[in-house]
Short mmCIF file of C-alpha atoms in Angstrom, two decimals:
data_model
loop_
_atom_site.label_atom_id
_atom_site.label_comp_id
_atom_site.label_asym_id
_atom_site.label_seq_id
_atom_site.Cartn_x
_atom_site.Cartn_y
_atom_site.Cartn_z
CA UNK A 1 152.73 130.24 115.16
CA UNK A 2 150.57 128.07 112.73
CA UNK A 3 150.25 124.75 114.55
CA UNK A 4 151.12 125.08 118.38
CA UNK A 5 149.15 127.36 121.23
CA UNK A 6 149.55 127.39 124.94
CA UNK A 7 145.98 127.35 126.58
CA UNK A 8 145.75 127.63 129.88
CA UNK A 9 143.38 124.58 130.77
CA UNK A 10 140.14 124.47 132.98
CA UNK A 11 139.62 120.56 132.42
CA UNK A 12 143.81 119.94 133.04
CA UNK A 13 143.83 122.29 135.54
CA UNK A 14 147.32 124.10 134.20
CA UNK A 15 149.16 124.23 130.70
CA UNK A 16 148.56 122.25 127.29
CA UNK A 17 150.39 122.64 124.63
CA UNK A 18 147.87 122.23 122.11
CA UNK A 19 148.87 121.32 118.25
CA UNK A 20 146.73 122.30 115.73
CA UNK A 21 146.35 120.11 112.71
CA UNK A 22 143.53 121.82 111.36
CA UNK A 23 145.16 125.70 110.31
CA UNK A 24 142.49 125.92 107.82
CA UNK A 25 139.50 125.21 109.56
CA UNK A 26 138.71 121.97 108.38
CA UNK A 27 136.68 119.10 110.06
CA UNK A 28 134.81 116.38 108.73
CA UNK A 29 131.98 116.93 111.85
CA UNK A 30 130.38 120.31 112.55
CA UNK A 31 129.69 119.78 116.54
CA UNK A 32 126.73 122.22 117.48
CA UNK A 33 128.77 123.34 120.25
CA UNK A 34 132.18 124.02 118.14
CA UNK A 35 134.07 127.42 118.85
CA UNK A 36 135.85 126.98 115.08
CA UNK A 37 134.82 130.32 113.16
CA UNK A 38 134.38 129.52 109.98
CA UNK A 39 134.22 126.10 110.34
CA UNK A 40 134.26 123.66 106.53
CA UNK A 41 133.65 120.60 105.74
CA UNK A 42 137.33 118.83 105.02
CA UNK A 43 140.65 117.36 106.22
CA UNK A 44 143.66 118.64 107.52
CA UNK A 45 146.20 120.17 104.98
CA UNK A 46 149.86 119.05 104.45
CA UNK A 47 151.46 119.57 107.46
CA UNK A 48 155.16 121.22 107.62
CA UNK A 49 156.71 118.94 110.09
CA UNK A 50 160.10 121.22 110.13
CA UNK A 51 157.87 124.29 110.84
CA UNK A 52 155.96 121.91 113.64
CA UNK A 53 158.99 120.85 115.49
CA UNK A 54 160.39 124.35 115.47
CA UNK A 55 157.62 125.90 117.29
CA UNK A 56 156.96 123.21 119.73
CA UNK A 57 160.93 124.03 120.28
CA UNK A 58 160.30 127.40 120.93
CA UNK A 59 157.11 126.78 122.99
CA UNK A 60 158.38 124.44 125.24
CA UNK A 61 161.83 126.28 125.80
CA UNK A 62 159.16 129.13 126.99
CA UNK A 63 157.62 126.78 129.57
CA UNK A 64 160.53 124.70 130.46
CA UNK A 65 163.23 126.82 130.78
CA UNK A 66 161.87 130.40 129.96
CA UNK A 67 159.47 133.00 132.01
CA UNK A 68 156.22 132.10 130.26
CA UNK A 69 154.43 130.49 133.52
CA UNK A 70 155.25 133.72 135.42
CA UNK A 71 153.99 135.81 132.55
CA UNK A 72 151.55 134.52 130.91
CA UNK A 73 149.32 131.97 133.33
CA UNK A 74 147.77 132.58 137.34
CA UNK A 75 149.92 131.09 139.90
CA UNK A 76 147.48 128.09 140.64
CA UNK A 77 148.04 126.79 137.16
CA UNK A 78 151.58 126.75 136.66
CA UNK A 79 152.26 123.32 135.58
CA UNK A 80 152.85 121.53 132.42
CA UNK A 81 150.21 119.38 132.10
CA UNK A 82 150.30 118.28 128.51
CA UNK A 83 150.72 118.29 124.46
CA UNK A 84 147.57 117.84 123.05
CA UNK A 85 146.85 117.55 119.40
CA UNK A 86 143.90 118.90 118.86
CA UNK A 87 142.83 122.48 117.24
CA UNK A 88 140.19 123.73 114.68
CA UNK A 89 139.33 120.28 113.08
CA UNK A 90 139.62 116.53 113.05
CA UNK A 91 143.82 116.11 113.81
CA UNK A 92 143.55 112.27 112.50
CA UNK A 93 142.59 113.79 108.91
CA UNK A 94 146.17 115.14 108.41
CA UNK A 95 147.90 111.95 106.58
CA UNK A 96 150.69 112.99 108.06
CA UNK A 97 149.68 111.78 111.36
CA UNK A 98 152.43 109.28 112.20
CA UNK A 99 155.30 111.18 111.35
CA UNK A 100 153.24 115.03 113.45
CA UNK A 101 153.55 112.11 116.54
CA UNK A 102 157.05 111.02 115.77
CA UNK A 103 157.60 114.96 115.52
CA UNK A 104 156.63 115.67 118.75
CA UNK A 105 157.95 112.46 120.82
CA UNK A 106 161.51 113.41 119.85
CA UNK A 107 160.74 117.17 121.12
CA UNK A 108 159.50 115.53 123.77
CA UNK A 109 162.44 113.42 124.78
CA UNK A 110 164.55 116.70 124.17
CA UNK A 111 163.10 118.37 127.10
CA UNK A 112 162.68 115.42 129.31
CA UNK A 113 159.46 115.52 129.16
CA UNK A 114 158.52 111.68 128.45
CA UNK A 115 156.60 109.78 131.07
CA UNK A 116 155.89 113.26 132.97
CA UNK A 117 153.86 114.94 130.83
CA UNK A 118 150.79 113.55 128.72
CA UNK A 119 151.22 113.39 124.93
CA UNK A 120 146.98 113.87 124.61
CA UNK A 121 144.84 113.20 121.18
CA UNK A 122 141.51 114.85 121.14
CA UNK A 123 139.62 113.21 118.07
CA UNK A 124 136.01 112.63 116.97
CA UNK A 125 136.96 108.79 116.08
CA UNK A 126 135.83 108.78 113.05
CA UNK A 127 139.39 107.83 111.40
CA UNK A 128 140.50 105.20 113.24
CA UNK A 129 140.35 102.36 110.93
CA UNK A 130 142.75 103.92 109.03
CA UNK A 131 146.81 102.28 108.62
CA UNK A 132 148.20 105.89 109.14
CA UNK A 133 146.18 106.66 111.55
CA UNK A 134 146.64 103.86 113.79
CA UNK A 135 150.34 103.85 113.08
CA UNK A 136 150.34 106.90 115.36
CA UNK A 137 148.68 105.79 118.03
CA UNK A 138 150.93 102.93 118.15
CA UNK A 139 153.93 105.91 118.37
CA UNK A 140 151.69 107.66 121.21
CA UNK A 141 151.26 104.49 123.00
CA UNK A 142 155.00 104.18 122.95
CA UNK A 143 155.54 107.62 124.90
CA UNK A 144 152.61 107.05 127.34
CA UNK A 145 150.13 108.68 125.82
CA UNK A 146 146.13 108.81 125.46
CA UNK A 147 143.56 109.23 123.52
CA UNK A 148 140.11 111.07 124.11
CA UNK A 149 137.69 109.89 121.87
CA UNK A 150 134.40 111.65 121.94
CA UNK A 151 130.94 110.31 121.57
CA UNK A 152 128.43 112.69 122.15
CA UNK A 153 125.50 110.41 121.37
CA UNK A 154 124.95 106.66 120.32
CA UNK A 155 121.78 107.63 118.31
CA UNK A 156 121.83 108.33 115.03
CA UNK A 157 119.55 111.11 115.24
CA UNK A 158 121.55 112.55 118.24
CA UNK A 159 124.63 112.25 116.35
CA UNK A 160 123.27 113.97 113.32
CA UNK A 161 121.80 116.68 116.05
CA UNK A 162 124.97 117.21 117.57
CA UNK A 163 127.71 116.49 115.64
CA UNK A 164 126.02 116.84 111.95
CA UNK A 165 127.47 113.52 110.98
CA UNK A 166 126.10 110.04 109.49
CA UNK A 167 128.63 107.95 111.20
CA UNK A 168 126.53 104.66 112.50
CA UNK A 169 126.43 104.18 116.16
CA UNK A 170 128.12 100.52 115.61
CA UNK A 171 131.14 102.14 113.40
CA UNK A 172 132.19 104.03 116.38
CA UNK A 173 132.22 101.45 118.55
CA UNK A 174 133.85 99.84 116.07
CA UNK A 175 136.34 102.47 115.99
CA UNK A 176 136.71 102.70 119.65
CA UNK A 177 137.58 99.30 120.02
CA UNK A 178 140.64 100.22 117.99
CA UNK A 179 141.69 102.95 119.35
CA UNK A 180 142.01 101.41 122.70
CA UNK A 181 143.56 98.43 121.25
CA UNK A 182 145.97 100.45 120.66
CA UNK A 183 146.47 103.39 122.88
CA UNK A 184 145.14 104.09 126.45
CA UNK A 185 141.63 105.59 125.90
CA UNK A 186 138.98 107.84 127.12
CA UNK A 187 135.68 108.77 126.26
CA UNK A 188 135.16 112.43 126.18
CA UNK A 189 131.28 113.53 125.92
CA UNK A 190 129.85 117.16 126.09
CA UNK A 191 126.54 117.30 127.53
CA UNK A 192 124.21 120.45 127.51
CA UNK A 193 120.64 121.53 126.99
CA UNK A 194 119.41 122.05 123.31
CA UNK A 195 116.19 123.99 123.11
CA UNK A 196 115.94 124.00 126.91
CA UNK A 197 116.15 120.08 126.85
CA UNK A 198 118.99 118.06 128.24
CA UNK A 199 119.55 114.88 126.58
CA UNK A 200 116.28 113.12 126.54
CA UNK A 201 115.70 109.30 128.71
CA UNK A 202 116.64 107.38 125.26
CA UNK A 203 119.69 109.26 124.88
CA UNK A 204 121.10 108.82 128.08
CA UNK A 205 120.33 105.13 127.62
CA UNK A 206 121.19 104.44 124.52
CA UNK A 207 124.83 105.91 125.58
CA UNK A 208 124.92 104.56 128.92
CA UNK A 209 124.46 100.59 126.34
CA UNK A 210 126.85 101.46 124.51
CA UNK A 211 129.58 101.81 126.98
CA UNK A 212 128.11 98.95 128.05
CA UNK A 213 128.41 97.03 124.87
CA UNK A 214 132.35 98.73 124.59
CA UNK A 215 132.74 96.68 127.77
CA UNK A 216 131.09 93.66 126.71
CA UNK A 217 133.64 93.13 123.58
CA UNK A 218 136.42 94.05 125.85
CA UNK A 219 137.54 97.33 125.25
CA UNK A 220 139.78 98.56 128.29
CA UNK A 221 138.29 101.98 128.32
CA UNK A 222 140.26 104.57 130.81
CA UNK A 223 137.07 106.21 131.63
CA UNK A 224 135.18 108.68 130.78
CA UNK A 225 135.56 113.09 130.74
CA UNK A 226 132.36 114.54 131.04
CA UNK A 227 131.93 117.89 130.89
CA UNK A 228 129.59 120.56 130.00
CA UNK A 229 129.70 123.85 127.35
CA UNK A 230 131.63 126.89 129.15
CA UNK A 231 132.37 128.98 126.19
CA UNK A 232 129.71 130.27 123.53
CA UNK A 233 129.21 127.90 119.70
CA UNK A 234 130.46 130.13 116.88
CA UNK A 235 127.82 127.14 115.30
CA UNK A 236 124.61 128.28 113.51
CA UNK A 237 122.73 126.29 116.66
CA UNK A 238 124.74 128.61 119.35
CA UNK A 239 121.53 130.32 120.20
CA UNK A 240 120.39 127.24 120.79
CA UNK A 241 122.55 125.49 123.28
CA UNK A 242 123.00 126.04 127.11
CA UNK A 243 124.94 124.92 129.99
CA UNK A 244 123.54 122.16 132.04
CA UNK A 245 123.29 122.30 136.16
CA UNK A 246 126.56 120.78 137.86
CA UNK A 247 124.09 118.67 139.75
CA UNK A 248 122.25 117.25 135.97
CA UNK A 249 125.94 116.13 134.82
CA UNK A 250 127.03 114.67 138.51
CA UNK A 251 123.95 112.50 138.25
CA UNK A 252 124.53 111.20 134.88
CA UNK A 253 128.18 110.23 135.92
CA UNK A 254 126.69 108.33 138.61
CA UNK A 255 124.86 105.99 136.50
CA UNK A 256 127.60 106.19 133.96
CA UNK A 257 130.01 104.73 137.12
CA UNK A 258 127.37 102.23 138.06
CA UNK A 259 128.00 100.48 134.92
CA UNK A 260 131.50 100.07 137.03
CA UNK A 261 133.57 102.79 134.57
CA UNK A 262 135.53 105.72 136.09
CA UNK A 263 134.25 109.40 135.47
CA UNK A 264 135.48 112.58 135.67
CA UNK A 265 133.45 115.41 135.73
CA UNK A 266 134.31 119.68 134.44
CA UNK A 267 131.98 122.53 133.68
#
């Protein structure tokens, strides 16, 4: 299939449906920490949307009403959790966007699968002014579902470090405030040790304001995902990078949920 993969998920703890946007490879960030091979600079292509809805069809009628759980996935994780669009690059780049979300509500409703599973957008943020963009979160709202915007740092240098992107601290906030405008919202931050460091004292700070500030203007944030690096960078910086202890990332969600914001922790 070209845009939709089962992965059997640690973080969901069974099945998502994941819908990739990104065939080529194509992101406008380069996260240290990405597993992309062959990972360029660029946007989504022109998505099929026929091809799309036929093999989330096919997909689902595996799950639903096939023998793929018994098959294909360990007995503690047989459950549909949910479609995420996600995959080797930015998702929101496709201009398409609206109409991929329209796509997969109506496959959605097909299998009865609104309201009981989690339609699930995994994006870097950096698109959401956009009309087309926030067209389909208005459609994803509509179906119950969320968004999982990631900030990794609220530094400039840490989000040049990390994600290899000049996006200002205040556009994302910017952009998070319209994102959950619009659709429920998350934050989703990785956290791991570069060069044997974790994130230093002003990093932690400076992202522990800006929720802070998110909450100040009003944003309605869900909470936030943290979670560590389980599976190796195919990144230039992979030899750089390691896992953090459980007990360094259940700390930091403490003072993350002092500032009176739900977190949930995976490694």
């Amino acid at each position: 299939m070209t845009y939709v993969y089962p992965v059997v998920s640690r973080r969901a703890g069974g099945v998502s449906v994941g819908i990739n946007l990104n065939p080529n490879n194509a992101c406008n960030w380069r996260c240290a920490y990405c597993q992309v091979p062959d990972l360029q600079r660029g946007a989504a292509p022109e998505i099929d949307l026929i091809s799309l809805e036929q093999e989330l069809t096919t997909m689902l009628s595996s799950i639903v009403h096939g023998d793929f759980m018994q098959t294909s996935v360990p007995e503690n994780m047989r459950v549909l959790h949910d479609i995420a669009i996600s995959g080797n690059g930015e998702p929101t780049s496709a201009k398409a966007f609206a109409e991929v979300v329209a796509v997969i509500a109506r496959v959605m409703a097909a299998f009865d699968l609104v309201d009981k599973i989690k339609l699930v957008l995994i994006s870097n943020g950096s698109l959401m002014d956009k009309p087309y963009v926030q067209a389909g979160l208005r459609e994803m709202a509509a179906v119950g579902g969320e968004v999982w915007f990631k900030v990794d740092s609220a530094t400039r240098e840490g989000l040049r470090r990390i994600n290899d992107t000049e996006i200002a601290p205040a556009r994302m906030l910017a952009n998070l405030q319209i994102a959950a405008g619009l659709c429920p919202t998350w934050l989703q931050t990785c956290v791991f040790a570069m060069d044997n460091e974790p994130p230093s004292a002003q990093e932690q700070a400076a992202y522990l304001d800006f929720i802070q500030q998110a909450l100040a203007l009003g944003v309605r944030l869900q909470g936030v995902l943290l979670y560590g690096i389980a599976r190796d960078s195919q990144q230039p910086e992979a030899a750089r990078l390691a896992a953090l202890p459980r007990a360094w990332l259940d700390e930091f969600a403490a003072r993350i949920a002092a500032g009176g914001v739900l977190v949930k922790v995976s490694v």
